[in-house]
Short mmCIF file of C-alpha atoms in Angstrom, two decimals:
data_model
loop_
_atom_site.label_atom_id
_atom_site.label_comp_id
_atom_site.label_asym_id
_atom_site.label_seq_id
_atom_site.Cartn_x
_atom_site.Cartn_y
_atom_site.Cartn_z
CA UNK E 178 8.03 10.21 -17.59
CA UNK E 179 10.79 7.97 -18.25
CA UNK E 180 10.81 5.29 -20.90
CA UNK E 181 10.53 1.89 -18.26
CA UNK E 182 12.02 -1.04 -19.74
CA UNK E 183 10.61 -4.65 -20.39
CA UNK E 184 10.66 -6.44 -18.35
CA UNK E 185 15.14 -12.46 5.04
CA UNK E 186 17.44 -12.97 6.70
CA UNK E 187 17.41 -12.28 10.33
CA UNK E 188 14.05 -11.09 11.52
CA UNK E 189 13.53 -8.31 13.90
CA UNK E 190 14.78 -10.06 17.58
CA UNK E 191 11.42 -8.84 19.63
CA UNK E 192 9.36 -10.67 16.64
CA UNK E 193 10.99 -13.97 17.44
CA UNK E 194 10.41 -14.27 20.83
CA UNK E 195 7.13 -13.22 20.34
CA UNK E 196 7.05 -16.10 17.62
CA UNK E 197 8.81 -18.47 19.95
CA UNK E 198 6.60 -17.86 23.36
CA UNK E 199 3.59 -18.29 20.46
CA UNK E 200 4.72 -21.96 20.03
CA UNK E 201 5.16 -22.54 23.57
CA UNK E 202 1.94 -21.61 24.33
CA UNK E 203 0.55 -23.31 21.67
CA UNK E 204 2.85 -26.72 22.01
CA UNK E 205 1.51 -26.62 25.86
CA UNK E 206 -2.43 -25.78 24.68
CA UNK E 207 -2.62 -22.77 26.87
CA UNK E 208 -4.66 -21.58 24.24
CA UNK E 209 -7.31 -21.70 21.00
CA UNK E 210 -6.98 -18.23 19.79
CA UNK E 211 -7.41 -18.03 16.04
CA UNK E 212 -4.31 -16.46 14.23
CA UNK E 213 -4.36 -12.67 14.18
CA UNK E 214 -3.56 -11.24 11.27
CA UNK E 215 -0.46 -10.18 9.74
CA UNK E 216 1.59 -7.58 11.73
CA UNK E 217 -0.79 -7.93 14.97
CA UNK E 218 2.51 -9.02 17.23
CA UNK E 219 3.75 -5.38 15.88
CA UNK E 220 6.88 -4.45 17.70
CA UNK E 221 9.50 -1.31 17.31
CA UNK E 222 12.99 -2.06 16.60
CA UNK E 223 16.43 -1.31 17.86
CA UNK E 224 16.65 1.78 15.93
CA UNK E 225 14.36 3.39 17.66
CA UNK E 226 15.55 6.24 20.48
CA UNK E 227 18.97 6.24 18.04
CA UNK E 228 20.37 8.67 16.13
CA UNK E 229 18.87 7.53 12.62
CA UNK E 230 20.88 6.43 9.21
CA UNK E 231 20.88 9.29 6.87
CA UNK E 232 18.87 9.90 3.42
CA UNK E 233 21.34 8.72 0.45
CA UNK E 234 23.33 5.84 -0.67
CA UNK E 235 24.14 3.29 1.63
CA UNK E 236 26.02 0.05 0.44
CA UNK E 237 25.91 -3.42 2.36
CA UNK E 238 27.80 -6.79 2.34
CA UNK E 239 25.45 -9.47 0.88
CA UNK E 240 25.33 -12.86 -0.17
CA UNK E 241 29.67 -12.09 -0.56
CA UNK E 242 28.73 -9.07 -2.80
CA UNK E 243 28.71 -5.18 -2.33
CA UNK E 244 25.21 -3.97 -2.71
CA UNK E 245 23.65 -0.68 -2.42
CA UNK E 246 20.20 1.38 -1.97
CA UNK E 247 18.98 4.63 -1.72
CA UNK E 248 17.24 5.76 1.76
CA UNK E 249 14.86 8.92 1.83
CA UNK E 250 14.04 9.50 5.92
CA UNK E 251 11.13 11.80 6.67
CA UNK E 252 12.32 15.29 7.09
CA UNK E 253 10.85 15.82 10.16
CA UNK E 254 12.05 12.41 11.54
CA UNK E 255 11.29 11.46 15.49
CA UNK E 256 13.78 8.43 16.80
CA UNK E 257 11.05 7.59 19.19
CA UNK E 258 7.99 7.12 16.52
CA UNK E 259 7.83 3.69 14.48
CA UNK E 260 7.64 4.38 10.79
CA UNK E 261 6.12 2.76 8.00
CA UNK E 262 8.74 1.40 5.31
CA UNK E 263 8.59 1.07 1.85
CA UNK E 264 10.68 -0.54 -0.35
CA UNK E 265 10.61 0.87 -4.63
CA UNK E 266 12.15 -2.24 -6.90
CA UNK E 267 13.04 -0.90 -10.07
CA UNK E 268 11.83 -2.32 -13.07
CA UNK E 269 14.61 -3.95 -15.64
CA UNK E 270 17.30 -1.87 -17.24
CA UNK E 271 15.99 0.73 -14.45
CA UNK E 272 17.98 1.55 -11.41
CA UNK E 273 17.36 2.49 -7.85
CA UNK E 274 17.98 6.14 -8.66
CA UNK E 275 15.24 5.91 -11.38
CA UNK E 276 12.89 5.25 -8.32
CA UNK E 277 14.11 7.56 -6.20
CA UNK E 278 14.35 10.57 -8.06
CA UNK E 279 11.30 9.87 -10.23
CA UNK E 280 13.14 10.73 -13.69
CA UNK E 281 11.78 13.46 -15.94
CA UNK E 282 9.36 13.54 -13.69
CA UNK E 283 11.47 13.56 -10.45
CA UNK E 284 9.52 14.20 -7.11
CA UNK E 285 6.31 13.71 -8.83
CA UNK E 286 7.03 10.03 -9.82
CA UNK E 287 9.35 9.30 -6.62
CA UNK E 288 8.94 5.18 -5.81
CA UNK E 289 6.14 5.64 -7.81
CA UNK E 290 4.14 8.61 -6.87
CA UNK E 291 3.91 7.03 -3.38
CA UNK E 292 6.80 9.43 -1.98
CA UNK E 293 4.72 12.77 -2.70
CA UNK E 294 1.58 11.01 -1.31
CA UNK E 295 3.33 10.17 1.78
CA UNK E 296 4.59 13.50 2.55
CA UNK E 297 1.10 15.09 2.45
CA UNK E 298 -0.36 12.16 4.60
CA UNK E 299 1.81 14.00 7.03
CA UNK E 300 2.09 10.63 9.11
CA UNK E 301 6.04 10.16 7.63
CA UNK E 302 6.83 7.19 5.59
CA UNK E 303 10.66 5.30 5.11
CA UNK E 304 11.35 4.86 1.79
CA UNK E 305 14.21 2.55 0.13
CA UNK E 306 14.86 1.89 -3.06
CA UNK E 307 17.76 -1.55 -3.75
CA UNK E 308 19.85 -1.86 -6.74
CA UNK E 309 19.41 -5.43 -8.17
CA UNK E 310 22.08 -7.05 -9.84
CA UNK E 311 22.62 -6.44 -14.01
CA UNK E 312 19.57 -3.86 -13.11
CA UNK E 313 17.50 -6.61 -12.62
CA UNK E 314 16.12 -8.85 -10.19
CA UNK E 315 17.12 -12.87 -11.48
CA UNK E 316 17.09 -13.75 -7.89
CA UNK E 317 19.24 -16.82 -8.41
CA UNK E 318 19.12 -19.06 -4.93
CA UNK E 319 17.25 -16.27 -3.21
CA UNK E 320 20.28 -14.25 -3.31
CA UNK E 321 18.26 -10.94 -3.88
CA UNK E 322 15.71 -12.08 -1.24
CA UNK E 323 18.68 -12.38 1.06
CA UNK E 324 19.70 -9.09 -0.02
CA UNK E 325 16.24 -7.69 1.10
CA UNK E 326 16.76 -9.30 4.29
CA UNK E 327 19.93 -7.69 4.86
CA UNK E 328 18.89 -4.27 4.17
CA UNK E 329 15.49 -5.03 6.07
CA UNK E 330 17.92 -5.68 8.99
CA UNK E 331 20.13 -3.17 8.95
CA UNK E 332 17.04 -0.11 8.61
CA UNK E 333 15.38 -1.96 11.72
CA UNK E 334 18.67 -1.24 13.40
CA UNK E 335 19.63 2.09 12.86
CA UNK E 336 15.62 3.42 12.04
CA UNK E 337 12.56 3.18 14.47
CA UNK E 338 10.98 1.02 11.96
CA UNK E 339 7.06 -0.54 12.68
CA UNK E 340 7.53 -3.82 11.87
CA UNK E 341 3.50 -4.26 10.92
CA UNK E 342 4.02 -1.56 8.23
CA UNK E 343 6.77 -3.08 5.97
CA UNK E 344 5.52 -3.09 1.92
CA UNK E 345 6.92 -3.51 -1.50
CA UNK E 346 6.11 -1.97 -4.28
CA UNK E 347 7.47 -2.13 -8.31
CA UNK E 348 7.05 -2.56 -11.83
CA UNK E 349 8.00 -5.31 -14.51
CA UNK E 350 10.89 -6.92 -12.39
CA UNK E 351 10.67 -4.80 -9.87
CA UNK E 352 7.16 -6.38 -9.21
CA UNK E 353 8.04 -10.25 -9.81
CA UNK E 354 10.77 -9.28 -7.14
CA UNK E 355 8.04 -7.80 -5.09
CA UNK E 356 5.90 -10.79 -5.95
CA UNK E 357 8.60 -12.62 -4.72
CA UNK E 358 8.86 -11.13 -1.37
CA UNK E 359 5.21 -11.62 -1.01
CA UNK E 360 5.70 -15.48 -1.29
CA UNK E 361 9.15 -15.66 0.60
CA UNK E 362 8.68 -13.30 3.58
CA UNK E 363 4.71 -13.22 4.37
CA UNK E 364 5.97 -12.60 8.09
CA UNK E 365 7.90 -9.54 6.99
CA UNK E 366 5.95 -7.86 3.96
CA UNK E 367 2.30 -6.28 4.95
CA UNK E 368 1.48 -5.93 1.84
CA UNK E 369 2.76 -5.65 -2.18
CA UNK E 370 1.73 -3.58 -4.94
CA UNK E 371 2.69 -5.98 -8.63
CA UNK E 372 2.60 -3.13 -11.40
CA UNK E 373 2.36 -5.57 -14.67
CA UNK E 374 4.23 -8.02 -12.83
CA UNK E 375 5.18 -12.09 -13.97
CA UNK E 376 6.68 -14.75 -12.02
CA UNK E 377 10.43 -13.58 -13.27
CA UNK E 378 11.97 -13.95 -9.70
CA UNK E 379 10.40 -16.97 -8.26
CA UNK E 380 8.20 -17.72 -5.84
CA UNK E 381 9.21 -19.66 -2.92
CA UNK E 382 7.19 -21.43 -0.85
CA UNK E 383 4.34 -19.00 -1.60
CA UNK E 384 1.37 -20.73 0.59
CA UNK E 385 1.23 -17.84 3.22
CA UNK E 386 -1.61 -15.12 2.84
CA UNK E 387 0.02 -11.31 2.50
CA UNK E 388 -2.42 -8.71 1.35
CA UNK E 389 -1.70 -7.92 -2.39
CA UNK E 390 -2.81 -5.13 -5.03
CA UNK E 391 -1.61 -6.34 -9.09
CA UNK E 392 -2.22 -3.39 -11.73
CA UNK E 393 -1.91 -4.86 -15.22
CA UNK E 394 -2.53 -2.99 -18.89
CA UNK E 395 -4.68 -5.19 -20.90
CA UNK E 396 -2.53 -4.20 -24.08
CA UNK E 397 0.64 -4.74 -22.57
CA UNK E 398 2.90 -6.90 -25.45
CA UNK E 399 6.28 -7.34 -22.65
CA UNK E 400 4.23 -9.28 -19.83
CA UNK E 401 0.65 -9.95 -21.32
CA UNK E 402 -1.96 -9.47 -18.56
CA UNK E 403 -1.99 -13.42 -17.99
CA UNK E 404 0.99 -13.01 -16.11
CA UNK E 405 -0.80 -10.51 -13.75
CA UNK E 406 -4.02 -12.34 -13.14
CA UNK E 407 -2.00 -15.89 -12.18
CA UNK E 408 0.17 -13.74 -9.69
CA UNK E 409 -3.38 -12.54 -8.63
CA UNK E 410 -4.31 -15.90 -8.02
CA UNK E 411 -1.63 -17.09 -5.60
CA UNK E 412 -2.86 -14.65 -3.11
CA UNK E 413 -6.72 -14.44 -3.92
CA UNK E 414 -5.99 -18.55 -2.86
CA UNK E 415 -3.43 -17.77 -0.02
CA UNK E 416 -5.37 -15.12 1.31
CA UNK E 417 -8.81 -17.41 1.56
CA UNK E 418 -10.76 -14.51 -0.87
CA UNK E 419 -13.85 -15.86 -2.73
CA UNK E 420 -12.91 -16.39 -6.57
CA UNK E 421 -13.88 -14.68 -9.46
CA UNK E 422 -13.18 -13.37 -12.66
CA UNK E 423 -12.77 -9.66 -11.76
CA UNK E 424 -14.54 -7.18 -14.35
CA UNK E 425 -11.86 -5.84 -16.56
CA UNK E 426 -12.63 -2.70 -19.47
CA UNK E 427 -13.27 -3.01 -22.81
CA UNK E 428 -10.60 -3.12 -25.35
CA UNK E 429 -10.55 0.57 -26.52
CA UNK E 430 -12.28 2.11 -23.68
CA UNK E 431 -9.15 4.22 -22.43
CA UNK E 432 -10.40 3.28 -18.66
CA UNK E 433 -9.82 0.92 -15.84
CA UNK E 434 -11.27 -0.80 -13.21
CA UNK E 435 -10.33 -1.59 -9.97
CA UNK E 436 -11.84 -4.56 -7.97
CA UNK E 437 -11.74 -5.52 -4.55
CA UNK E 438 -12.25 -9.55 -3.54
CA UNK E 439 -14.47 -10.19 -1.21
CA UNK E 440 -14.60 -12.99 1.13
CA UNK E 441 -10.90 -13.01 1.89
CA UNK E 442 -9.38 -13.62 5.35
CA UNK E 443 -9.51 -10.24 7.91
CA UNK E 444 -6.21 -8.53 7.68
CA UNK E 445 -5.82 -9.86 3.75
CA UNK E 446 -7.61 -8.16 1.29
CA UNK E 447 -6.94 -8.46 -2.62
CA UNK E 448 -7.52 -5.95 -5.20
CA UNK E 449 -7.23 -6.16 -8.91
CA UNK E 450 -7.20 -3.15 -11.65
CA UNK E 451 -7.35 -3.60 -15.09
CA UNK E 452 -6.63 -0.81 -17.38
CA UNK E 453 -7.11 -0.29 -21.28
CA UNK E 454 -4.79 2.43 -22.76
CA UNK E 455 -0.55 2.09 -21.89
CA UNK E 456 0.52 -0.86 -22.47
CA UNK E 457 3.58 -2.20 -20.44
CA UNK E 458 3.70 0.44 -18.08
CA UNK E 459 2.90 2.10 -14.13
CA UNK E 460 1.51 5.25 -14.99
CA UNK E 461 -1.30 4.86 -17.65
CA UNK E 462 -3.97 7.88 -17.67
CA UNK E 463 -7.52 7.11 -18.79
CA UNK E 464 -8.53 8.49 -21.96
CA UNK E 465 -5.22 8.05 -23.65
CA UNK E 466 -2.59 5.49 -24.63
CA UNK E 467 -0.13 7.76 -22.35
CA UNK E 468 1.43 7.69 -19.15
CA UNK E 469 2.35 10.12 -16.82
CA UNK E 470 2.55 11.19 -12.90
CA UNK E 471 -0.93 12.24 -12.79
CA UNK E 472 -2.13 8.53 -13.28
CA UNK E 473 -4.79 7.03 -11.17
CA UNK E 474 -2.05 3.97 -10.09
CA UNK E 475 -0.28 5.80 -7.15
CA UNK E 476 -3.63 6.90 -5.25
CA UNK E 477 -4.99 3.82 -5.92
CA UNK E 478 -1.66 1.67 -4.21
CA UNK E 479 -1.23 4.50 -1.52
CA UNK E 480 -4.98 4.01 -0.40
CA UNK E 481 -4.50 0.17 -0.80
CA UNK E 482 -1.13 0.44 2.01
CA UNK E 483 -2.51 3.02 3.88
CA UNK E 484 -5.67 1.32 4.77
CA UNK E 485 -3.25 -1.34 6.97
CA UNK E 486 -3.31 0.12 10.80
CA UNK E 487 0.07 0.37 12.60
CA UNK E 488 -0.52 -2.58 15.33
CA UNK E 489 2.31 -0.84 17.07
CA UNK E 490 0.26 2.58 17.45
CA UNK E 491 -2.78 0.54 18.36
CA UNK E 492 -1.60 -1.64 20.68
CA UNK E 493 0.33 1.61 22.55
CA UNK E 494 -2.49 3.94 22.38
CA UNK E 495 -4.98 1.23 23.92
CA UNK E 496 -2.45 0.90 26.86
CA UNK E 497 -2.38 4.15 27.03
CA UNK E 498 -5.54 5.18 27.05
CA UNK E 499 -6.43 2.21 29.64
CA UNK E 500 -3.75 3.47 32.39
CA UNK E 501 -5.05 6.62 32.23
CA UNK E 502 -8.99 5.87 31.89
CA UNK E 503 -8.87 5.62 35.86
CA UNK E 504 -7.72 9.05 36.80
CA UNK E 505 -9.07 11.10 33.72
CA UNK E 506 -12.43 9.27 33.86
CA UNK E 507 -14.24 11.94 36.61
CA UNK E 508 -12.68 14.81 35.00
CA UNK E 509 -13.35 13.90 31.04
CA UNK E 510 -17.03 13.00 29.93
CA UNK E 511 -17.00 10.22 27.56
CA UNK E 512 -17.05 10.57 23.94
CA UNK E 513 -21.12 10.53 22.45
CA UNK E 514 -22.55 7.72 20.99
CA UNK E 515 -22.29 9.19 17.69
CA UNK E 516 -19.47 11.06 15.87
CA UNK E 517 -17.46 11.32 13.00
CA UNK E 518 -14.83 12.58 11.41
CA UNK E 519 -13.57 13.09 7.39
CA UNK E 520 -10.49 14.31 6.16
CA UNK E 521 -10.31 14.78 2.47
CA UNK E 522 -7.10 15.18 -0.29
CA UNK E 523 -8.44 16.60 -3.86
CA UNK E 524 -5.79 16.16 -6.64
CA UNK E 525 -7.13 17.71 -10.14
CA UNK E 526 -5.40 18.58 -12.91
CA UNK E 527 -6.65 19.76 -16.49
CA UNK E 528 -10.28 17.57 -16.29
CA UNK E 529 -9.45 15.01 -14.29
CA UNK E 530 -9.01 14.44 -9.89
CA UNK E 531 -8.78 11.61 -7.63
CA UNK E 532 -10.12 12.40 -4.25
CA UNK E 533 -9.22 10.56 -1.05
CA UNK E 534 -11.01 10.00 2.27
CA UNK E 535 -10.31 8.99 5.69
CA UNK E 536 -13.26 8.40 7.78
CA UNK E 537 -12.94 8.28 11.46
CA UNK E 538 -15.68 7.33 14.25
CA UNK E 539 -15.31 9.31 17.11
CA UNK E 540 -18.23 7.88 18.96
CA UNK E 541 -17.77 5.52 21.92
CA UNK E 542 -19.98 2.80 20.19
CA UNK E 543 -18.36 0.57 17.63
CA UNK E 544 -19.27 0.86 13.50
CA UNK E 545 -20.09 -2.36 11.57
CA UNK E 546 -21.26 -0.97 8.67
CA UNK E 547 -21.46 2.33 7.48
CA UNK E 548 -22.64 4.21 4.71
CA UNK E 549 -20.85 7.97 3.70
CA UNK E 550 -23.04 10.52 1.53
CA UNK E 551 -21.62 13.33 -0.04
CA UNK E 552 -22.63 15.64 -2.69
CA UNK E 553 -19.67 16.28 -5.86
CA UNK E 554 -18.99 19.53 -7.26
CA UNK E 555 -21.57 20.56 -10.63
CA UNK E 556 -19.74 18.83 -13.17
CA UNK E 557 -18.02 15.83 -11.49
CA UNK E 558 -18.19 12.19 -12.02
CA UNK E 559 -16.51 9.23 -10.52
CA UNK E 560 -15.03 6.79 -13.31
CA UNK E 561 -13.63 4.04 -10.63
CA UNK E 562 -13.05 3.92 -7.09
CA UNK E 563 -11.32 1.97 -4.28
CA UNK E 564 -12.14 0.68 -0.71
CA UNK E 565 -15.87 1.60 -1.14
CA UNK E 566 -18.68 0.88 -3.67
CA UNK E 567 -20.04 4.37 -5.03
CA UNK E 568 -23.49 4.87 -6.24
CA UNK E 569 -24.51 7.03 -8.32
CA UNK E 570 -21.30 8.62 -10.31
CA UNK E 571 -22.78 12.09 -9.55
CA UNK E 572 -24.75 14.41 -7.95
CA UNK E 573 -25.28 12.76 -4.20
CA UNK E 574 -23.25 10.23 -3.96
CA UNK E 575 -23.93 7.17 -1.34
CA UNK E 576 -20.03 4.98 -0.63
CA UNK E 577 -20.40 2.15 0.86
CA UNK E 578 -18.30 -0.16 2.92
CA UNK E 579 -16.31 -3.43 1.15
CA UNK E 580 -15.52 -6.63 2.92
CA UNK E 581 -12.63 -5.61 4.98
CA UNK E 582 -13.29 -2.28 6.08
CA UNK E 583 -16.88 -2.38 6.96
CA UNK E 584 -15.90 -2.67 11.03
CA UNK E 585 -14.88 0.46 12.88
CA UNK E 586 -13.70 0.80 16.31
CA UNK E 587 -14.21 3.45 18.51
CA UNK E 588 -11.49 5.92 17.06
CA UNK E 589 -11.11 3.48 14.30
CA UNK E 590 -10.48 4.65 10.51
CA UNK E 591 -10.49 3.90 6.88
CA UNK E 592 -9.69 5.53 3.86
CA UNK E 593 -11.69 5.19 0.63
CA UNK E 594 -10.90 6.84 -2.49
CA UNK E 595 -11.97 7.67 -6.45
CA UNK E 596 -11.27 9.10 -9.60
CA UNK E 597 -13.13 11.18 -11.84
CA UNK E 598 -13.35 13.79 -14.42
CA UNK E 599 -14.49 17.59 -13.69
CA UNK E 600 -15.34 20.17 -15.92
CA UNK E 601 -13.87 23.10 -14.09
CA UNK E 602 -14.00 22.81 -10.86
CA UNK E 603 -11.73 19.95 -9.38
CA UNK E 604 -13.02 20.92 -5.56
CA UNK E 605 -14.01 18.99 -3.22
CA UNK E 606 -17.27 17.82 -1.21
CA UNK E 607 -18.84 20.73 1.14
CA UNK E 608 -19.94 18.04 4.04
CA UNK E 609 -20.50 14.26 4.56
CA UNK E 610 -22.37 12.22 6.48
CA UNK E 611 -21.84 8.65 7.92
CA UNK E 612 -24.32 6.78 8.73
CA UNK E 613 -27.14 9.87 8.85
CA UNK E 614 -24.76 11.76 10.86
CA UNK E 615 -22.59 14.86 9.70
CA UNK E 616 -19.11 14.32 10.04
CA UNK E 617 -16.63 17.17 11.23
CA UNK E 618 -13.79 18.13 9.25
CA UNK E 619 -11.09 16.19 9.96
#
């Protein structure tokens, strides 16, 4: 892994109107809706149905500069399906080829180990990774927030972009610049992922909830973990979660722990994880003071993102499926009142895995809370896990829903996911169950 040092402009034209008819109706009291949450007015931009911009270096005029990024496009790209986008910052002295091509680790490590999640998910993700200025991200007068803005823009226009999918994601100053974008652009950014993060790039107005997932070493000596939990805080506050003080491992326990607030506003969750071992660093590995590509941070932010539902594929499958309920109604019997469905991922490597898990209720009667048993492999434990409470760490194991994913629509889904340690066999669950019900593999 490499050595990683110490440490919007115009919005998508469909969004506005959709913001501007919003006042209207408001200034006129046509209505008392409560706000939906972030990304609910999801709308595809004007890249979609064109041929798309091309995987490599692209350079834009900014703020009077020349500025550049790298683009990655799904392989198997479709001009007419909206794409999540995310954007890898680059940590200081690194550079937006770092990101991309994962150093000595290359693919493996690409914008974090998010890239080789994505391509399994099989769903296609956008990736970009920006060059800041002096490899680093000062942000003096918002300059590299208008510079996100710019390139923002110009993917929207030449990529069919879902505009309620949009994260950030980076390390040292690559995640105050991502902390920055949480606080500047809440109507742009989904979500951020801080890795060891400080407030390095500003934070401007920062009032607006955006869901947020901070990762911070308690031994790191660049950007003590102080820095991390105060970022934390803005958003646990923004984002209406109940306060705490988040358990955090033992000095010399070579673990971590990751925490999900509860309490916080639907659409907005917050999630903290503490590790002892690496200090300043993305990739730390339980059990040693090490880092590599195998560490428990990427599955941990790639469940955290992908647990956000496009609003766009919502909003046009519901339409769908309502225009066609009429005619296919006599000749389809509806869905039973039960059902379920689990797909599952298994990533070992010498004794250690991390397992994720996407539930989905196929029944035609909606989930409120739901319980998953499964039985691990002889020799398996969990050590921490995300999106679910687990109980026990072996044997049959019971997960449980958390705050924000405990609802379940008809066709509705959530992923969960853990780590662990094996002592041979890194395979995964036979069956599970939701709710008393065996699930179908998915």
């Amino acid at each position: 892994m490499v050595k990683r040092g110490a440490v919007m402009g115009p919005v998508a034209l469909a969004m506005l109107l959709v913001a501007l008819i919003s006042a209207l109706v408001a200034s006129q009291g046509l209505g008392s809706a409560a706000a939906a949450p972030l990304g609910a007015q999801a709308a595809t931009t004007a890249g979609c149905g064109k041929a798309p911009l091309a995987s490599g270096t692209h350079t834009i005029q900014s703020g009077g500069q020349t500025r550049s990024y790298i683009l990655r496009v799904p392989a198997n790209y479709d001009m007419n399906h909206p794409y999540r986008l995310i954007f890898g910052l680059h940590w200081r002295g690194g550079t937006m080829n770092d990101v991309d091509s994962g150093g000595t680790d290359g693919y493996n490590w690409s914008y974090y180990g998010l890239r080789k999640l994505a391509d399994a998910d099989g769903n296609g993700t956008i990736f970009v990774a920006p060059q800041g200025n002096g490899n680093g991200w000062a942000n003096p007068n918002n300059q590299d927030v208008n510079f996100i803005d710019d390139v923002l823009s110009q993917l929207e226009s030449g990529l069919c972009v879902d505009t309620s999918l949009v994260f950030s994601g980076g390390f040292s100053y690559g995640a105050a610049m991502s902390y920055a974008l949480a606080c500047a652009r809440p109507n742009e950014f989904r979500a951020v992922a801080v890795y060891s993060g400080a407030n390095l790039s500003g934070c401007s107005p920062g009032t607006q909830p955006v869901g947020y997932i901070g990762l911070h070493g308690l031994r790191d000596d660049v950007l003590p973990i102080a820095n991390g939990r105060s970022l934390r805080d803005t958003f646990v506050r923004n984002n209406g979660c109940t306060p705490q003080n988040p358990p955090e491992p033992a000095q010399g326990s070579l673990t971590h722990i990751v925490t999900a607030y509860s309490g916080c506003k639907p659409g907005y969750p917050v999630t903290w994880a503490a590790f002892d071992g690496a200090g300043h660093d993305p990739g730390p590995i339980d059990g040693c003071t090490c880092d590599g590509w195998h560490t428990w941070t990427s599955g941990v932010v790639w469940n955290f993102f992908t647990q956000f539902q496009s609003s766009t594929s919502s909003s046009s499958s519901s339409s769908s499926s309502s225009s066609s309920s009429s005619s296919s109604s006599s000749s389809s019997p509806p869905p039973p009142p039960g059902g379920c469905k689990v797909a599952d991922a298994v990533n070992g490597w010498n004794t250690g895995l991390t397992e994720s898990i996407t539930i989905t209720n196929t029944s035609s009667n909606a989930i409120s809370n739901w319980s998953l048993v499964f039985t691990l492999r002889p020799g398996q434990t969990i050590t921490s896990g995300w999106n679910a409470n687990y109980s026990p760490n072996s044997g049959q194991v019971t997960a449980t829903n958390v705050s924000y994913n405990g609802s379940l629509p008809p066709g509705g889904s959530t992923t969960i996911g853990f780590q662990g340690t094996h002592t041979g066999d890194a395979g995964a669950p036979a069956s599970f169950s939701l709710n008393g019900q065996t699930c179908s593999a998915g």
